[in-house]
Coordinates of C-alpha atoms and ligand atoms in Angstrom, one line a residue:
M1 CA 0.0 0.0 0.0
S2 CA 1.3 3.4 -0.9
K3 CA 1.7 6.2 1.8
K4 CA -1.2 8.0 0.1
E5 CA -3.5 5.0 0.4
A6 CA -2.4 4.5 4.0
D7 CA -3.2 8.2 4.8
I8 CA -6.6 8.0 3.2
I9 CA -7.5 4.8 5.0
N10 CA -6.1 6.1 8.3
D11 CA -8.1 9.3 7.7
D12 CA -5.1 11.4 8.7
P13 CA -6.2 15.1 9.1
V14 CA -4.9 16.9 6.1
A15 CA -5.5 20.6 6.6
N16 CA -4.8 23.2 4.0
M17 CA -3.9 20.9 1.2
S18 CA -2.5 22.4 -1.9
V19 CA -4.1 21.6 -5.3
V20 CA -1.1 19.3 -6.1
E21 CA -1.7 17.4 -2.9
V22 CA -5.5 17.1 -3.5
E23 CA -4.7 15.8 -7.0
S24 CA -2.3 13.3 -5.8
Y25 CA -4.8 11.9 -3.3
I26 CA -7.4 11.6 -6.0
S27 CA -5.0 10.0 -8.4
A28 CA -3.9 7.4 -5.7
M29 CA -7.6 6.5 -5.1
E30 CA -8.3 6.2 -8.8
K31 CA -5.5 3.7 -9.1
S32 CA -6.0 1.8 -5.8
A33 CA -7.2 -1.7 -6.7
L34 CA -7.6 -2.4 -2.9
L35 CA -10.4 0.1 -2.4
Y36 CA -12.6 -1.4 -5.2
E37 CA -12.4 -5.0 -3.8
E38 CA -15.8 -5.8 -2.3
R39 CA -14.3 -7.2 0.9
N40 CA -12.5 -4.0 1.8
F41 CA -15.7 -2.3 3.2
D42 CA -14.0 -0.6 6.2
E43 CA -11.3 0.9 4.0
R44 CA -13.9 2.1 1.4
I45 CA -15.9 3.8 4.1
E46 CA -12.9 5.7 5.3
A47 CA -12.0 6.6 1.7
I48 CA -15.6 7.9 1.0
D49 CA -15.5 9.9 4.2
F50 CA -12.1 11.3 3.3
I51 CA -13.2 12.3 -0.2
E52 CA -16.4 13.9 1.0
F53 CA -15.1 15.8 4.0
Q54 CA -11.4 16.4 3.2
L55 CA -10.9 16.4 -0.6
I56 CA -14.2 17.9 -1.8
G57 CA -14.3 20.2 1.2
Q58 CA -10.9 21.5 0.3
I59 CA -11.7 21.9 -3.4
E60 CA -14.9 23.8 -2.5
Y61 CA -12.9 26.0 -0.2
L62 CA -10.4 26.8 -2.9
L63 CA -13.2 27.3 -5.4
Q64 CA -14.6 30.1 -3.2
K65 CA -11.4 32.0 -4.0
D66 CA -11.3 31.1 -7.7
H67 CA -14.8 30.3 -9.0
Q68 CA -13.8 29.8 -12.6
S69 CA -10.7 27.6 -12.1
A70 CA -11.1 24.8 -14.7
G71 CA -8.4 22.8 -12.9
L72 CA -10.3 22.8 -9.6
L73 CA -13.7 22.1 -11.4
S74 CA -12.1 19.1 -13.1
L75 CA -10.6 17.9 -9.8
K76 CA -14.0 18.1 -8.2
G77 CA -15.5 16.1 -11.0
R78 CA -12.8 13.4 -10.5
A79 CA -13.3 13.3 -6.7
D80 CA -17.1 13.0 -7.2
N81 CA -16.6 10.2 -9.7
V82 CA -14.3 8.2 -7.4
K83 CA -16.8 8.6 -4.6
C84 CA -19.7 7.4 -6.9
V85 CA -17.7 4.4 -8.1
L86 CA -16.8 3.4 -4.5
E87 CA -20.4 3.8 -3.5
A88 CA -21.5 1.7 -6.4
V89 CA -19.3 -1.2 -5.1
D90 CA -21.2 -1.1 -1.8
I91 CA -24.6 -0.9 -3.6
S92 CA -23.8 -4.0 -5.6
L93 CA -22.3 -5.8 -2.5
F94 CA -25.4 -5.1 -0.4
K95 CA -27.7 -6.2 -3.2
Q96 CA -25.9 -9.5 -3.3
L97 CA -26.0 -9.9 0.5
R98 CA -29.7 -9.1 0.7
E99 CA -30.3 -11.7 -2.0
N100 CA -28.4 -14.3 0.1
I101 CA -30.5 -13.4 3.2
R102 CA -33.7 -13.6 1.1
T103 CA -33.0 -17.0 -0.2
G104 CA -32.5 -18.4 3.4
G105 CA -28.7 -18.4 3.8
Q106 CA -26.8 -16.4 6.3
R107 CA -28.3 -17.1 9.7
G108 CA -26.7 -17.4 13.2
T109 CA -23.0 -17.9 13.2
Q110 CA -23.0 -17.8 9.4
F111 CA -24.5 -14.3 9.4
K112 CA -22.0 -13.1 12.1
S113 CA -19.0 -14.5 10.1
L114 CA -20.4 -12.8 7.0
V115 CA -20.5 -9.4 8.8
K116 CA -17.0 -10.0 10.3
K117 CA -15.7 -10.6 6.8
Y118 CA -16.4 -7.0 5.9
V119 CA -16.3 -5.1 9.1
G120 CA -13.7 -5.2 11.8
F121 CA -15.3 -4.8 15.2
N122 CA -14.5 -5.8 18.7
L123 CA -17.3 -6.3 21.2
E124 CA -14.9 -5.8 24.1
D125 CA -14.8 -2.1 23.0
N126 CA -18.4 -1.7 24.3
E127 CA -17.0 -1.9 27.8
H128 CA -15.4 1.5 27.3
Q129 CA -18.3 3.3 25.6
G130 CA -19.2 6.5 27.2
E131 CA -22.1 7.2 24.8
P132 CA -24.1 5.3 22.1
G133 CA -21.7 6.2 19.3
Y134 CA -22.2 4.6 15.8
D135 CA -19.5 3.1 13.7
N136 CA -18.8 1.2 10.5
L137 CA -20.8 -1.8 11.7
D138 CA -23.9 0.5 11.7
I139 CA -23.1 1.7 8.2
F140 CA -22.8 -1.9 7.1
I141 CA -26.1 -2.9 8.7
N142 CA -27.9 0.2 7.4
G143 CA -26.6 -0.9 3.9
L144 CA -28.0 -4.4 4.4
F145 CA -31.5 -3.0 5.1
P146 CA -33.5 -2.6 2.0
F147 CA -35.1 0.9 2.4
P148 CA -32.6 3.7 3.0
F149 CA -35.0 6.5 3.8
M150 CA -36.6 6.9 7.2
P151 CA -40.4 7.4 7.0
E152 CA -42.0 10.6 8.4
Q153 CA -43.4 10.3 11.9
T154 CA -47.2 10.7 11.7
K155 CA -48.2 10.8 15.4
N156 CA -47.0 13.1 18.2
L157 CA -45.4 11.2 21.1
E158 CA -47.0 11.6 24.5
P159 CA -45.1 13.0 27.5
G160 CA -42.7 10.2 28.7
M161 CA -42.4 8.6 25.3
V162 CA -38.9 8.8 23.8
Y163 CA -38.2 9.7 20.2
Y164 CA -36.6 7.3 17.8
Q165 CA -32.9 6.6 18.1
K166 CA -31.4 3.4 16.9
T167 CA -29.5 1.0 19.2
P168 CA -25.9 0.8 17.9
A169 CA -25.5 -2.4 16.0
R170 CA -22.5 -3.6 18.0
I171 CA -24.7 -3.4 21.1
V172 CA -27.2 -5.7 19.5
F173 CA -24.3 -8.1 18.6
E174 CA -23.2 -8.0 22.2
L175 CA -26.7 -8.6 23.5
V176 CA -27.0 -11.8 21.4
E177 CA -23.5 -12.9 22.4
K178 CA -24.3 -12.6 26.1
S179 CA -27.9 -13.8 26.2
Q180 CA -27.6 -17.5 25.6
F181 CA -31.1 -17.7 24.0
N182 CA -32.7 -21.1 23.6
K183 CA -34.6 -22.0 20.4
D184 CA -38.1 -21.5 22.0
D185 CA -37.4 -18.0 23.3
V186 CA -39.5 -15.1 21.9
F187 CA -37.7 -11.8 21.9
F188 CA -39.7 -8.5 22.2
D189 CA -38.2 -5.1 21.4
L190 CA -40.5 -2.6 23.2
G191 CA -40.5 0.6 21.2
S192 CA -39.0 -1.1 18.1
G193 CA -38.6 1.9 15.9
L194 CA -37.6 0.9 12.4
G195 CA -37.2 -2.7 13.4
Q196 CA -33.4 -3.2 13.2
V197 CA -33.0 -4.8 16.7
A198 CA -35.7 -7.4 16.2
I199 CA -34.5 -8.2 12.6
L200 CA -30.8 -8.4 13.7
V201 CA -31.6 -10.6 16.7
N202 CA -33.5 -12.9 14.4
L203 CA -30.6 -13.1 11.9
L204 CA -28.0 -13.6 14.6
A205 CA -29.8 -16.0 16.9
G206 CA -32.5 -17.5 14.7
I207 CA -35.2 -17.1 17.4
R208 CA -38.7 -15.6 16.9
T209 CA -38.7 -11.9 17.5
R210 CA -41.4 -9.2 17.8
G211 CA -41.4 -5.4 17.9
V212 CA -44.0 -3.2 19.5
E213 CA -44.0 0.3 18.1
F214 CA -46.3 3.3 18.8
E215 CA -45.7 5.0 15.4
P216 CA -47.5 3.3 12.5
A217 CA -45.1 4.5 9.8
F218 CA -42.2 3.0 11.7
C219 CA -44.0 -0.2 12.2
N220 CA -45.0 -0.5 8.5
Y221 CA -41.4 0.2 7.5
A222 CA -40.1 -2.5 9.8
N223 CA -42.7 -5.1 8.5
D224 CA -41.8 -4.1 4.9
C225 CA -38.1 -4.6 5.7
A226 CA -38.7 -8.1 7.1
A227 CA -40.9 -9.0 4.2
E228 CA -38.3 -7.7 1.6
L229 CA -35.6 -9.8 3.3
N230 CA -38.0 -12.8 3.4
I231 CA -37.7 -13.1 7.2
T232 CA -40.8 -14.9 8.3
N233 CA -40.5 -15.3 12.1
V234 CA -40.3 -11.6 12.9
A235 CA -43.4 -9.4 13.3
F236 CA -44.0 -5.8 14.3
I237 CA -47.1 -4.8 16.1
N238 CA -48.4 -1.2 15.9
A239 CA -49.5 -0.5 19.5
D240 CA -48.8 1.4 22.6
A241 CA -46.6 -0.9 24.7
R242 CA -49.1 -0.5 27.6
Q243 CA -51.9 -1.9 25.4
T244 CA -50.6 -5.1 23.8
Y245 CA -50.2 -8.8 24.7
Y246 CA -47.0 -10.4 25.7
S247 CA -48.1 -13.9 26.5
E248 CA -45.6 -15.5 24.1
G249 CA -42.6 -13.3 25.2
T250 CA -39.7 -14.6 27.2
I251 CA -37.1 -11.8 26.6
F252 CA -37.9 -8.1 26.6
F253 CA -35.5 -5.5 25.3
M254 CA -35.8 -1.8 26.0
Y255 CA -33.6 0.9 24.6
T256 CA -35.3 3.4 26.9
P257 CA -38.4 3.8 24.8
F258 CA -40.3 5.5 27.5
T259 CA -39.7 6.9 31.0
G260 CA -41.5 7.6 34.3
Q261 CA -45.1 6.4 34.7
I262 CA -45.2 4.7 31.2
L263 CA -42.1 2.7 32.0
Q264 CA -43.6 1.8 35.4
D265 CA -46.9 0.7 33.8
V266 CA -45.2 -1.5 31.3
L267 CA -42.9 -3.0 34.0
E268 CA -46.1 -3.8 35.9
I269 CA -47.5 -5.7 32.9
L270 CA -44.2 -7.6 32.6
R271 CA -44.3 -8.4 36.3
A272 CA -47.8 -9.9 35.8
E273 CA -46.4 -12.0 32.9
S274 CA -43.6 -13.2 35.1
L275 CA -46.1 -14.9 37.4
H276 CA -46.7 -17.4 34.6
R277 CA -43.2 -18.0 33.4
K278 CA -39.6 -16.8 34.0
I279 CA -38.8 -13.8 31.8
K280 CA -35.7 -11.8 31.1
I281 CA -35.5 -8.0 30.6
I282 CA -32.5 -6.4 28.8
T283 CA -32.1 -2.7 29.0
Y284 CA -29.9 -0.1 27.4
G285 CA -29.8 3.7 28.2
P286 CA -31.2 5.6 31.2
C287 CA -34.1 3.2 31.8
T288 CA -31.7 0.7 33.4
A289 CA -31.7 2.7 36.6
Q290 CA -35.5 2.5 37.0
V291 CA -35.7 -1.2 36.0
A292 CA -32.9 -1.8 38.6
L293 CA -35.3 -0.6 41.4
Q294 CA -37.9 -3.4 40.7
S295 CA -37.9 -5.9 43.6
W296 CA -39.3 -8.7 41.4
L297 CA -36.2 -8.7 39.2
H298 CA -32.7 -10.0 39.7
F299 CA -30.1 -7.6 38.2
A300 CA -27.0 -9.6 37.0
A301 CA -24.6 -6.7 37.6
P302 CA -26.1 -4.3 40.1
Q303 CA -22.8 -2.5 40.6
D304 CA -22.9 -1.7 36.9
T305 CA -25.7 0.7 36.0
H306 CA -23.7 2.7 33.4
I307 CA -26.4 4.0 31.1
Y308 CA -24.6 2.9 28.0
K309 CA -24.0 -0.7 29.1
L310 CA -26.5 -3.4 28.6
G311 CA -28.5 -4.3 31.8
F312 CA -29.5 -8.0 32.2
F313 CA -32.5 -8.8 34.5
T314 CA -34.3 -12.0 35.3
S315 CA -37.6 -12.4 37.0
L316 CA -37.4 -14.0 40.5
Ligands
SAM1 C1 -35.1 5.0 21.6 S1 -36.1 4.4 20.3 C2 -35.6 2.7 20.2 C3 -35.8 2.1 18.9 C4 -35.4 0.7 18.7 N1 -35.7 -0.1 19.9 C5 -34.0 0.5 18.4 O1 -33.2 0.4 19.3 O2 -33.6 0.7 17.2 C6 -37.7 4.4 21.2 C7 -38.9 4.0 20.3 O3 -40.0 3.8 21.1 C8 -41.2 4.2 20.5 N2 -42.2 4.4 21.6 C9 -42.2 5.4 22.5 N3 -43.2 5.2 23.4 C10 -43.8 4.1 23.0 C11 -45.0 3.3 23.5 N4 -45.6 3.8 24.6 N5 -45.3 2.2 22.9 C12 -44.6 1.7 21.9 N6 -43.5 2.4 21.3 C13 -43.2 3.5 21.9 C14 -40.7 5.5 19.8 O4 -41.7 5.8 18.8 C15 -39.4 5.1 19.3 O5 -39.4 4.5 18.0

């Protein structure tokens, strides 16, 4: 790998580049066979980011001083073109991977190995997360999902309901890794948003999963994604989590979908369910502290209520 390729991939800050330097970066990327190989997803993401925020940013900065510069306009065209070609590699990669999922391949450890082939991630890093940051694993999983645009919200949330924010994908991987599901488990994501958690848990663990979501547009989107990927044992229910049935559920996940009295009401419903069978609750975000106060739940790591660590609870 040339020094230029290494700089691009390492995303070294390159402030105040000259036109010659910008040109040499673009030229290096045009010639780099490595970036166009499908398997080098991580490197391509860094390169696309570098083109967008460093190279095109720098060219646009220089163009502000010299609007008519044919050289700069031509460089911008080349940078845009490299970015388009790199993005096209990913589009074709994801199309192929979606087809594999649709036709029934890639479940469980196979799915995990497939992801690991393209994205380097280390679940141990989650131990050090101070906030729910997103990374290349999220970009990869977003790419796998069939519909890139988020639907518009159609209903106003009530006080205590939390707006949509996705659980980072590596947290979902960690959840599956640590949960030791059995094949009869039914996993519920309460406040399932666009459905990524329930779909990923199904792909990674092969168990039945359900999502409960207040916003109908999100719920439709999630069901459409599952149908498009031909995943049959995942379903999304459009309901307020206080007004639905959980009789088949054994594991309930919450990425703080609601707070205060709504959370307490839902916990009361789950407590009633726990009188019929043992259930598990897994939390992420600030709701962990409130769930930890429930006397009917055993908290696996009570000393560890960091809001951006998963909380694992079992009914007594
Ligand atoms: C923080 S997001 C979590 C999304 C999803 N679980 C994920 O991790 O990708 C919270 C979601 O809960 C939904 N929500 C809020 N209150 C709800 C309620 N009472 N019943 C069902 N869903 C609710 C919101 O619309 C939002 O999509």
